Coordinates of C-alpha atoms in Angstrom, one line a residue:
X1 CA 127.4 123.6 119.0
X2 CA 129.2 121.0 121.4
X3 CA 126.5 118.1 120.5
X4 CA 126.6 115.8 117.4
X5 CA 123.8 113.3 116.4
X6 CA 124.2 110.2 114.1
X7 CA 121.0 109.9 112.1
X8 CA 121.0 106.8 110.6
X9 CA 118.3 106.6 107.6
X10 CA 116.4 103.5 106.9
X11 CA 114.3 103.6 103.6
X12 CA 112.7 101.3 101.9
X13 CA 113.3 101.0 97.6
X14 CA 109.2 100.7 97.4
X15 CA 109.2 104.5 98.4
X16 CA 110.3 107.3 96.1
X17 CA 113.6 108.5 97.8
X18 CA 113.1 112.3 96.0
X19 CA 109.5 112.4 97.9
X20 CA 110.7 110.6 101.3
X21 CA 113.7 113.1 101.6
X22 CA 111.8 116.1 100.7
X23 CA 109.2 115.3 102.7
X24 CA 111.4 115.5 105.5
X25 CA 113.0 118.9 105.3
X26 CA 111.5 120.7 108.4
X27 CA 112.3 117.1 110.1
X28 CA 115.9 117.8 109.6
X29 CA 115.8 121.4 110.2
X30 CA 114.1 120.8 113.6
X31 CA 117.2 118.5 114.6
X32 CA 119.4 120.8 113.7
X33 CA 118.6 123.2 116.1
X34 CA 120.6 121.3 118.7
X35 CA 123.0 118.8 117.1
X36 CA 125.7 118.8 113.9
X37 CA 123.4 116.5 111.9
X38 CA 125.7 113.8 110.6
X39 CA 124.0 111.6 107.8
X40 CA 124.4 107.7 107.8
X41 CA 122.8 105.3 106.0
X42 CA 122.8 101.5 106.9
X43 CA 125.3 100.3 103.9
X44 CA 128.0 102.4 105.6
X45 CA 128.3 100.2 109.4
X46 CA 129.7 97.2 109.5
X47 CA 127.2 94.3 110.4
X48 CA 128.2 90.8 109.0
X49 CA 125.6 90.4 106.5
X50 CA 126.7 93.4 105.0
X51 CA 130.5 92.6 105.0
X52 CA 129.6 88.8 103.4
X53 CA 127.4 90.7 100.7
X54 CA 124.4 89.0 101.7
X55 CA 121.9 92.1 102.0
X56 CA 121.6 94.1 98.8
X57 CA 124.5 93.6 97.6
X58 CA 126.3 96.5 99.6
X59 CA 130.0 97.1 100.3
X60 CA 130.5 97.8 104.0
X61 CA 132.6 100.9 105.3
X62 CA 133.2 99.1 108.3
X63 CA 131.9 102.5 110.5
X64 CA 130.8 101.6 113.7
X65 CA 128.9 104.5 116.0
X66 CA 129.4 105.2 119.8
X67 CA 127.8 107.2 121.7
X68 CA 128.4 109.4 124.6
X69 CA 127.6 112.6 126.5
X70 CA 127.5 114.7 123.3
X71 CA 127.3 112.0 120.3
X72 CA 123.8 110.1 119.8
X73 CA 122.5 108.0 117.1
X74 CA 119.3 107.9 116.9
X75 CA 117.7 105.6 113.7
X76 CA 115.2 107.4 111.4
X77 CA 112.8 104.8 110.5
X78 CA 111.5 107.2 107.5
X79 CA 109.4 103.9 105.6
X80 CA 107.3 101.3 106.0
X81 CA 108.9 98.1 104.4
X82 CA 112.0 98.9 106.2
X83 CA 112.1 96.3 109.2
X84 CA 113.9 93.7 107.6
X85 CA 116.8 96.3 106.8
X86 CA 116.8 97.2 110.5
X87 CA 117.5 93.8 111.3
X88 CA 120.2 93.0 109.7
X89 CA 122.1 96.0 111.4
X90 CA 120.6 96.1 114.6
X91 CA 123.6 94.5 116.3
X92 CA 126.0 97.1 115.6
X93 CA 123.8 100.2 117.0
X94 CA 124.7 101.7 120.7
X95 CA 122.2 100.5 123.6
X96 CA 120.0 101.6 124.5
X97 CA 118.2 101.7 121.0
X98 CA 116.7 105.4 119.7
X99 CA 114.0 105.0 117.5
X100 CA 112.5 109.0 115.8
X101 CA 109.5 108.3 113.6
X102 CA 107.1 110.7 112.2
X103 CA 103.8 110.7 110.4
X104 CA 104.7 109.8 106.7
X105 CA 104.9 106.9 104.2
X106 CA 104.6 104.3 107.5
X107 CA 107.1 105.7 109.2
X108 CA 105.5 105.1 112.4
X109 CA 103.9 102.0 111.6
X110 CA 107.5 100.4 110.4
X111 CA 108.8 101.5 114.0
X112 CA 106.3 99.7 116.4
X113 CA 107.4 96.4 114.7
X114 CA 110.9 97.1 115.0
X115 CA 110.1 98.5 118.6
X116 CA 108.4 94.6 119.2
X117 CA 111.5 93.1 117.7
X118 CA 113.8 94.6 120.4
X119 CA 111.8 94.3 123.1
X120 CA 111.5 90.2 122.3
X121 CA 115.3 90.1 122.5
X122 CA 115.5 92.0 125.8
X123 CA 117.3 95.1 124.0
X124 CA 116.0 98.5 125.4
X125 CA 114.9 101.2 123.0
X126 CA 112.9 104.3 123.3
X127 CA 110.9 105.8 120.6
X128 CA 110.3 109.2 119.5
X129 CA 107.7 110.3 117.0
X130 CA 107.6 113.6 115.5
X131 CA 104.2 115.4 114.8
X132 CA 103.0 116.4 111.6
X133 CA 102.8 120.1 113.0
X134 CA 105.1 122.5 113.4
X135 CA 105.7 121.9 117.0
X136 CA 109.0 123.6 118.7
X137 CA 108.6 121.6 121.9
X138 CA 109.1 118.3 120.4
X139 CA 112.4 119.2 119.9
X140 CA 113.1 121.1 123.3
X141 CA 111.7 117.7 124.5
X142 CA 114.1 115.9 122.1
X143 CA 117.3 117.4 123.1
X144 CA 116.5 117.0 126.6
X145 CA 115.9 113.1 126.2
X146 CA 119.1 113.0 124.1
X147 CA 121.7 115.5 125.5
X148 CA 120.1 116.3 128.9
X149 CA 119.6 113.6 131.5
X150 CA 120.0 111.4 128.8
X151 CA 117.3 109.1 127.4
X152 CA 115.2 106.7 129.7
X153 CA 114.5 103.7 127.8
X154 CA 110.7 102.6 127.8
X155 CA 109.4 100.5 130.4
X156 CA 106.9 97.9 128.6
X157 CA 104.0 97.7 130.2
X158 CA 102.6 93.9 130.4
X159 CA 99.6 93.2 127.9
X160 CA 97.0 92.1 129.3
X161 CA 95.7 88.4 130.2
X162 CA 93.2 87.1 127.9
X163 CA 90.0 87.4 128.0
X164 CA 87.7 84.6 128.9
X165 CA 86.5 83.7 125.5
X166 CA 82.8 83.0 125.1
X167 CA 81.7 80.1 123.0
X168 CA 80.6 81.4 120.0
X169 CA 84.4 83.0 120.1
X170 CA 85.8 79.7 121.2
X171 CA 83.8 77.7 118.5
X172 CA 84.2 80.1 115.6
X173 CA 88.2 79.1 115.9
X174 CA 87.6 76.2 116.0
X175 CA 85.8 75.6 112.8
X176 CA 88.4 78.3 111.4
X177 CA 90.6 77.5 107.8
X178 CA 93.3 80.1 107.2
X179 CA 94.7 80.0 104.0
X180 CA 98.6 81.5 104.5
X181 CA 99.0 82.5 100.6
X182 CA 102.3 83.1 99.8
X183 CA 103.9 83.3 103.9
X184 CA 104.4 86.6 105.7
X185 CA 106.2 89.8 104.4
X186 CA 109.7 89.9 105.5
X187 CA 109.2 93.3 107.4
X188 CA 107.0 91.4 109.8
X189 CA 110.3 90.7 111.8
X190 CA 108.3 90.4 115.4
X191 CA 105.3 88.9 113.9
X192 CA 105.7 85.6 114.0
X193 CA 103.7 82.7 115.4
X194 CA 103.9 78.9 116.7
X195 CA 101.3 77.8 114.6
X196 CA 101.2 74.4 115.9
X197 CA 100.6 75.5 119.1
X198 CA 97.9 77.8 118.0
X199 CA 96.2 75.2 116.4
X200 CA 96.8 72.7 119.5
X201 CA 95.0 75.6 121.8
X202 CA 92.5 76.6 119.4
X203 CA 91.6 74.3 117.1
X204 CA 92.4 76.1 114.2
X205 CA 94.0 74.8 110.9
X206 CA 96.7 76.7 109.0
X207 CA 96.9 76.0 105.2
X208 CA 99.9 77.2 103.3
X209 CA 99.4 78.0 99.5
X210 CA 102.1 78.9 96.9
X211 CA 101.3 82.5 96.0
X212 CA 102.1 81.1 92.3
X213 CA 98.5 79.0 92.9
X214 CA 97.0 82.6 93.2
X215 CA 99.0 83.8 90.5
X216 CA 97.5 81.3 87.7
X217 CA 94.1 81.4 89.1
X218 CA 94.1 85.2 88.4
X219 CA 95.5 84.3 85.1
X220 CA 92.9 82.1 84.1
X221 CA 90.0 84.2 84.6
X222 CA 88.7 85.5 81.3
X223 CA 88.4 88.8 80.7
X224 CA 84.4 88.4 79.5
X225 CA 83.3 86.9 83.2
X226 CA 80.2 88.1 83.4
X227 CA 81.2 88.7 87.4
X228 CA 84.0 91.1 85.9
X229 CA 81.6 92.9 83.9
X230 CA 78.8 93.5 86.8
X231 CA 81.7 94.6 89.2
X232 CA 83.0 97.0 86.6
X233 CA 79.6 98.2 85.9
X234 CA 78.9 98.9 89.7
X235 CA 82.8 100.2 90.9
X236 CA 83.5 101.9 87.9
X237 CA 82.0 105.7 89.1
X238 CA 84.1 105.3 92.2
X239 CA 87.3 105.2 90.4
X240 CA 89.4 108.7 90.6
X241 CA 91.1 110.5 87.9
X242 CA 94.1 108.6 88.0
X243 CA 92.6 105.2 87.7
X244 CA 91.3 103.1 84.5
X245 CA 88.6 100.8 84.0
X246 CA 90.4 98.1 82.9
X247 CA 92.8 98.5 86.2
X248 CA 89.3 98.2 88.0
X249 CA 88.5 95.1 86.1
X250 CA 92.5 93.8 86.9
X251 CA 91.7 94.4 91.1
X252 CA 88.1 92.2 90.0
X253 CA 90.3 89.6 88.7
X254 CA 92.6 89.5 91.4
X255 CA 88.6 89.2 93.7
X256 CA 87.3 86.2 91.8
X257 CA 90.8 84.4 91.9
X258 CA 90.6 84.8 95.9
X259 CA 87.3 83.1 95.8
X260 CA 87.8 80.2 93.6
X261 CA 91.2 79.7 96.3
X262 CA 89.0 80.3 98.9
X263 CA 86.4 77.5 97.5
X264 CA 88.9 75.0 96.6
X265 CA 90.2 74.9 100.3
X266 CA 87.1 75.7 101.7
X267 CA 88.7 78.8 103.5
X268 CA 86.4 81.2 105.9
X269 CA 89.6 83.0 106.8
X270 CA 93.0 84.0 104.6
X271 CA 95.7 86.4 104.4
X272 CA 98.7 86.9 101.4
X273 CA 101.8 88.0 100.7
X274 CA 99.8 91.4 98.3
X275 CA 103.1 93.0 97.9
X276 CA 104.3 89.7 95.9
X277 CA 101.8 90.3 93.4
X278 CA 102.7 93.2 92.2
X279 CA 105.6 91.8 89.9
X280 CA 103.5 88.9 88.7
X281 CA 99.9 90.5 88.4
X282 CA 100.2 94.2 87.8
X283 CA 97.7 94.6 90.5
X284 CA 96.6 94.5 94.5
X285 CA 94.3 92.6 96.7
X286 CA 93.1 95.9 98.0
X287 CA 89.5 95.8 96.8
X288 CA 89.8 91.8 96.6
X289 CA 90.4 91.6 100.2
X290 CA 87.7 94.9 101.0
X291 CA 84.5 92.6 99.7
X292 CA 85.9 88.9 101.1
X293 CA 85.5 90.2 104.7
X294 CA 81.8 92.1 104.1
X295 CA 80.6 88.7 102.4
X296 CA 81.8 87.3 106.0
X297 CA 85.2 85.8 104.6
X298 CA 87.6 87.5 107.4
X299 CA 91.0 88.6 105.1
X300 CA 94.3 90.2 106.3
X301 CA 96.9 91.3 104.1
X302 CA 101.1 90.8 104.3
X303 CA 101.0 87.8 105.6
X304 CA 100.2 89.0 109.3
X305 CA 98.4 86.1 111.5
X306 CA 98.1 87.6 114.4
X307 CA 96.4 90.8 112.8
X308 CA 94.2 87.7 111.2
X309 CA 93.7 86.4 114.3
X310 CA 92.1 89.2 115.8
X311 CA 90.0 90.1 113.0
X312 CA 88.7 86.6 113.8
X313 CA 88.5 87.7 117.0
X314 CA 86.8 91.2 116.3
X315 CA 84.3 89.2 114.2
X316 CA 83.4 86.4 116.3
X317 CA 83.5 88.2 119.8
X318 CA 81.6 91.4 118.6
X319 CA 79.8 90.5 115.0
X320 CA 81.9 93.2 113.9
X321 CA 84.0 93.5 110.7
X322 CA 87.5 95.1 111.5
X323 CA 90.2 98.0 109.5
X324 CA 93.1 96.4 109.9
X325 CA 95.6 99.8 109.8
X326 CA 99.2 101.1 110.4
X327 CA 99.4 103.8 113.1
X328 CA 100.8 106.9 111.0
X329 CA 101.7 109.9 113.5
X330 CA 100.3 110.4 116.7
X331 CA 99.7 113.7 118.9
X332 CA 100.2 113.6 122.3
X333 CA 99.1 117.2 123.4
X334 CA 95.9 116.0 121.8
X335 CA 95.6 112.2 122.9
X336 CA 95.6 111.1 119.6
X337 CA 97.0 108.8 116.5
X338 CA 96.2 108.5 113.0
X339 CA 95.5 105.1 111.7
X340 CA 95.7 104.2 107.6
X341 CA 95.7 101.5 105.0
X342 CA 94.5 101.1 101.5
X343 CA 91.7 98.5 102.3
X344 CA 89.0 98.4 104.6
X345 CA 85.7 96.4 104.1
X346 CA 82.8 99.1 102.6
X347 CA 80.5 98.2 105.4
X348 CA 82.5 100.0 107.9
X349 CA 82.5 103.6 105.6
X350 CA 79.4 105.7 104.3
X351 CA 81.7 106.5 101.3
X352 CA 84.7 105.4 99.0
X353 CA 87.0 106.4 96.4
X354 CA 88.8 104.2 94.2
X355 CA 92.3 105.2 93.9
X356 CA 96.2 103.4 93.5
X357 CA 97.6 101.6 96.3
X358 CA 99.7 104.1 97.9
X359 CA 103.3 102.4 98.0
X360 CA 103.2 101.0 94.4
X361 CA 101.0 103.9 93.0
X362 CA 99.2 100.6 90.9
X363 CA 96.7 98.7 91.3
X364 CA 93.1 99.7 93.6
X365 CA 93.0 101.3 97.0
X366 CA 90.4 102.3 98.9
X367 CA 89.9 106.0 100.1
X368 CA 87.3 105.3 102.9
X369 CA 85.3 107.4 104.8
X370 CA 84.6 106.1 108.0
X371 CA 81.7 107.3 110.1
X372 CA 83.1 108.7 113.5
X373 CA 82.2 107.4 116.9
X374 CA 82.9 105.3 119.7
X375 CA 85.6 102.4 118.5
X376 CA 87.9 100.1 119.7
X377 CA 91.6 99.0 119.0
X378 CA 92.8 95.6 119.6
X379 CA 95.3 93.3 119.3
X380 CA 96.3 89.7 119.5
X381 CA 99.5 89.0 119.5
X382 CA 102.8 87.0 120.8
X383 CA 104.2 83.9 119.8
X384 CA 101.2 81.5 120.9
X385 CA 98.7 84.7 120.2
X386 CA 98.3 84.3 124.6
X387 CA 99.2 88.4 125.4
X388 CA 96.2 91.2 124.1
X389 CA 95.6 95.0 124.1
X390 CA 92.2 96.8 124.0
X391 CA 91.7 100.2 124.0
X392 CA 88.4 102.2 123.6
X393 CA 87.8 105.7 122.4
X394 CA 86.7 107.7 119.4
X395 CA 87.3 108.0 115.7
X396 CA 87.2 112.4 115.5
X397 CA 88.0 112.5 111.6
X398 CA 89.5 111.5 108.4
X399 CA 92.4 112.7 107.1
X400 CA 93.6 113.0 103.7
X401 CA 97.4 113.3 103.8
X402 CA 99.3 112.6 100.6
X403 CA 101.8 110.4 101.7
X404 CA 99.7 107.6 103.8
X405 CA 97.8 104.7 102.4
X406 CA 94.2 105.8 101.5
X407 CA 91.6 105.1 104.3
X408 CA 93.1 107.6 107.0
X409 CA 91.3 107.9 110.2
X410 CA 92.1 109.6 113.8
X411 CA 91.6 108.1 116.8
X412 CA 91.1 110.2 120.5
X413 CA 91.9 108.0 123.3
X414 CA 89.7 108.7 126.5
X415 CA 93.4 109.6 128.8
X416 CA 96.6 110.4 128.4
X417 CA 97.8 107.8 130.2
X418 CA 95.5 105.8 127.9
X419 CA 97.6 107.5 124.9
X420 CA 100.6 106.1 126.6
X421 CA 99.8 102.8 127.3
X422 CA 99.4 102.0 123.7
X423 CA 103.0 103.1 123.0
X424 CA 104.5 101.1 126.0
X425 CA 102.9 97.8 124.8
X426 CA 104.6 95.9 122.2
X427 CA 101.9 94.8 119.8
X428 CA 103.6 95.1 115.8
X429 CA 102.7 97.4 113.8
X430 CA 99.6 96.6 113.0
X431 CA 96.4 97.3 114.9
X432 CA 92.8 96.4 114.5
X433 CA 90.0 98.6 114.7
X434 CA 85.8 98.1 115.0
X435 CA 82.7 99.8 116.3
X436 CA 82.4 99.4 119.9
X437 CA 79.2 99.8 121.2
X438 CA 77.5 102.0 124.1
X439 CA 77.0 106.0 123.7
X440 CA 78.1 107.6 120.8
X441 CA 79.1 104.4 118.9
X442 CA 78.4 104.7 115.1
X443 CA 75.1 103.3 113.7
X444 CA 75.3 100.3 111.4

């Protein structure tokens, strides 16, 4: 075997390594049916923040990777959480860029934001994703994009122009309050806004609040609220095996604290920095966040404002509450991708579970089922929030696939050249999904 392949692993310390690696076996098996497989993992290339010690601490080998006729590197994005990593070696990885996803612990979702992050530098990249069947062809298809005529990077395809806003969408921003609690995750590397000239275009007002505010608000909520004890005494048949009561009554908490933040700024629209809170509160804003948008308060999680933003939009455009989800694998002989995350507001499902939040395994998810139908995706996005992407088509199923956040559903575009328009724009990695309406659209 003439051809060698570089697969360069970036994980994330939130994910078990044991269950990310042997998760991944018929992954690696699959690659090396063509290639030597030659394992590298980020703290062996030389990139400058790793030789001044200022990412993790990490002692650089100084490697450096070229490629050629027979020798690819191609970068396995195998976590969520691991954007920020990519960054700080990006610089020292051959052009174009080769991204391989697949289907597990946000693989996928992790690799669209990266994917965004190139393309706003002008560096080309091409992305592969592996399906979660056993599919030969993918990797007759790989080798040929790798080793044969070598691989084409994508050609973006431009988003779209705005749509003309209609008042109640043009007034609703501008009597909008967005509480930032706590700033953005730091894998949100291509998710970044110009807030003031947002709030110049739109009216809007951006409030940033310590996540420590949050923090001692939750504190100071007494464990004999009578609100903690009615939620309790309503959630508590929902919970699954592996949950407690008194972690039910901790993600309650975590609800009321959001609402006395929300009245003391007079908020009607917030997102947080949930993953901070897990250190501090020994909890998630899953189920906080879940009931805030059904009582009309539209609320994003990690920090991401222009996912916010087009909830807003979702809500005030269409009267429709909206899942804010990762995209987790995708299959292209069917047309279609899974979406997931661990909160959704209850009005969009007919049923829920209760369990962890999938990454930390603490806290309260949601495991909703959500009714099938007509939907669609959208997405706000760029620096002034000026380029969009809408898609419609139909929600076939839920999924229940271990390693994914909790509220799994798959989405059937109409086309496959619908199918690959939403790869070729570069939206993050978040998308935002609501009932669309028109035949086959699901009842409220």
């Amino acid at each position: 075997m003439n051809n060698k392949l570089h697969l360069v692993i970036f994980s994330s310390a939130l994910h078990d390594n044991n269950s990310v690696m042997g998760s991944r076996l018929e992954l690696f098996e699959g690659l090396r049916r063509f290639a030597e497989l030659d394992i590298v993992y980020p703290s062996m290339l030389a990139t400058a923040a790793a030789v001044n010690g200022q990412f993790d601490g990490s002692t650089s080998t100084g490697r450096t990777l070229t490629d050629s006729a027979h020798e690819k590197t191609l970068c396995f994005i195998a976590t969520g959480g691991t954007e920020e990593i990519f960054r700080n070696y990006a610089e020292v990885l051959p052009r174009p860029v080769l991204l391989l996803s697949d289907g597990l612990h946000n693989s996928f979702a992790a690799s669209f934001e990266i994917k965004s992050y190139l393309a706003q530098r002008g560096i080309a990249s091409t992305l592969f994703n592996a399906p979660l069947d056993e599919n030969p062809e993918f990797y007759t298809e790989l080798e040929e994009s790798l080793f044969g005529a070598g691989a084409v990077p994508d050609t973006l395809t431009p988003s779209e122009p705005l749509p003309k806003f209609p008042k109640s969408v043009v007034k609703g921003f501008e009597k909008t309050r967005i509480g930032l609690i706590g700033g953005a995750s730091d894998w949100l590397i291509a998710s970044g806004i110009d807030r003031d000239a947002v709030s110049k275009t739109y009216g809007a007002t951006f409030l940033d609040i310590p996540l420590r505010e949050l923090e001692v608000e939750f504190t100071n909520t007494p464990d004999d609220a009578p609100e903690l004890r009615s939620m309790d005494a309503r959630l508590e048949r929902f919970l699954t095996d592996d949950r407690t009561p008194e972690q039910l009554c901790e993600a309650a908490r975590m609800y009321l604290a959001l609402k006395k933040i929300c009245a003391k700024y007079n908020l009607n629209t917030l997102t947080l920095k949930c993953f901070g809170l897990l250190n501090s509160c020994h909890t998630t804003a899953c189920l906080a966040l879940a009931l805030l948008n059904d009582e009309g308060i539209v609320s994003g999680c990690e920090g991401d404002i222009p996912a916010l933003w087009t909830m807003l939009y979702a809500r005030y455009a269409y009267g429709e509450p909206a899942f804010m989800a990762n995209p987790s694998s995708s299959n292209r002989r069917e047309w279609t991708i899974d979406f997931a995350h661990c909160t959704i507001p209850l009005s969009m499902v007919h049923g829920y579970r209760l369990p962890s939040h999938f990454e930390s395994q603490t806290g309260i998810g949601i495991a909703g089922s959500v009714p099938s139908g007509r939907y669609r995706i959208v997405k706000l996005f760029g620096e002034r929030l000026d380029q969009y992407y809408e898609a419609t088509g139909d929600i076939i199923m839920n999924t229940n696939i271990p390693q994914r956040c909790r509220t799994q559903i798959r989405f059937r575009f109409p086309s496959e050249a619908e199918f690959d328009r939403f790869f070729r724009v570069s939206k993050g990695n978040h998308i935002i999904l609501c009932r669309a309406a028109g035949p086959g659209a699901p009842s409220r």
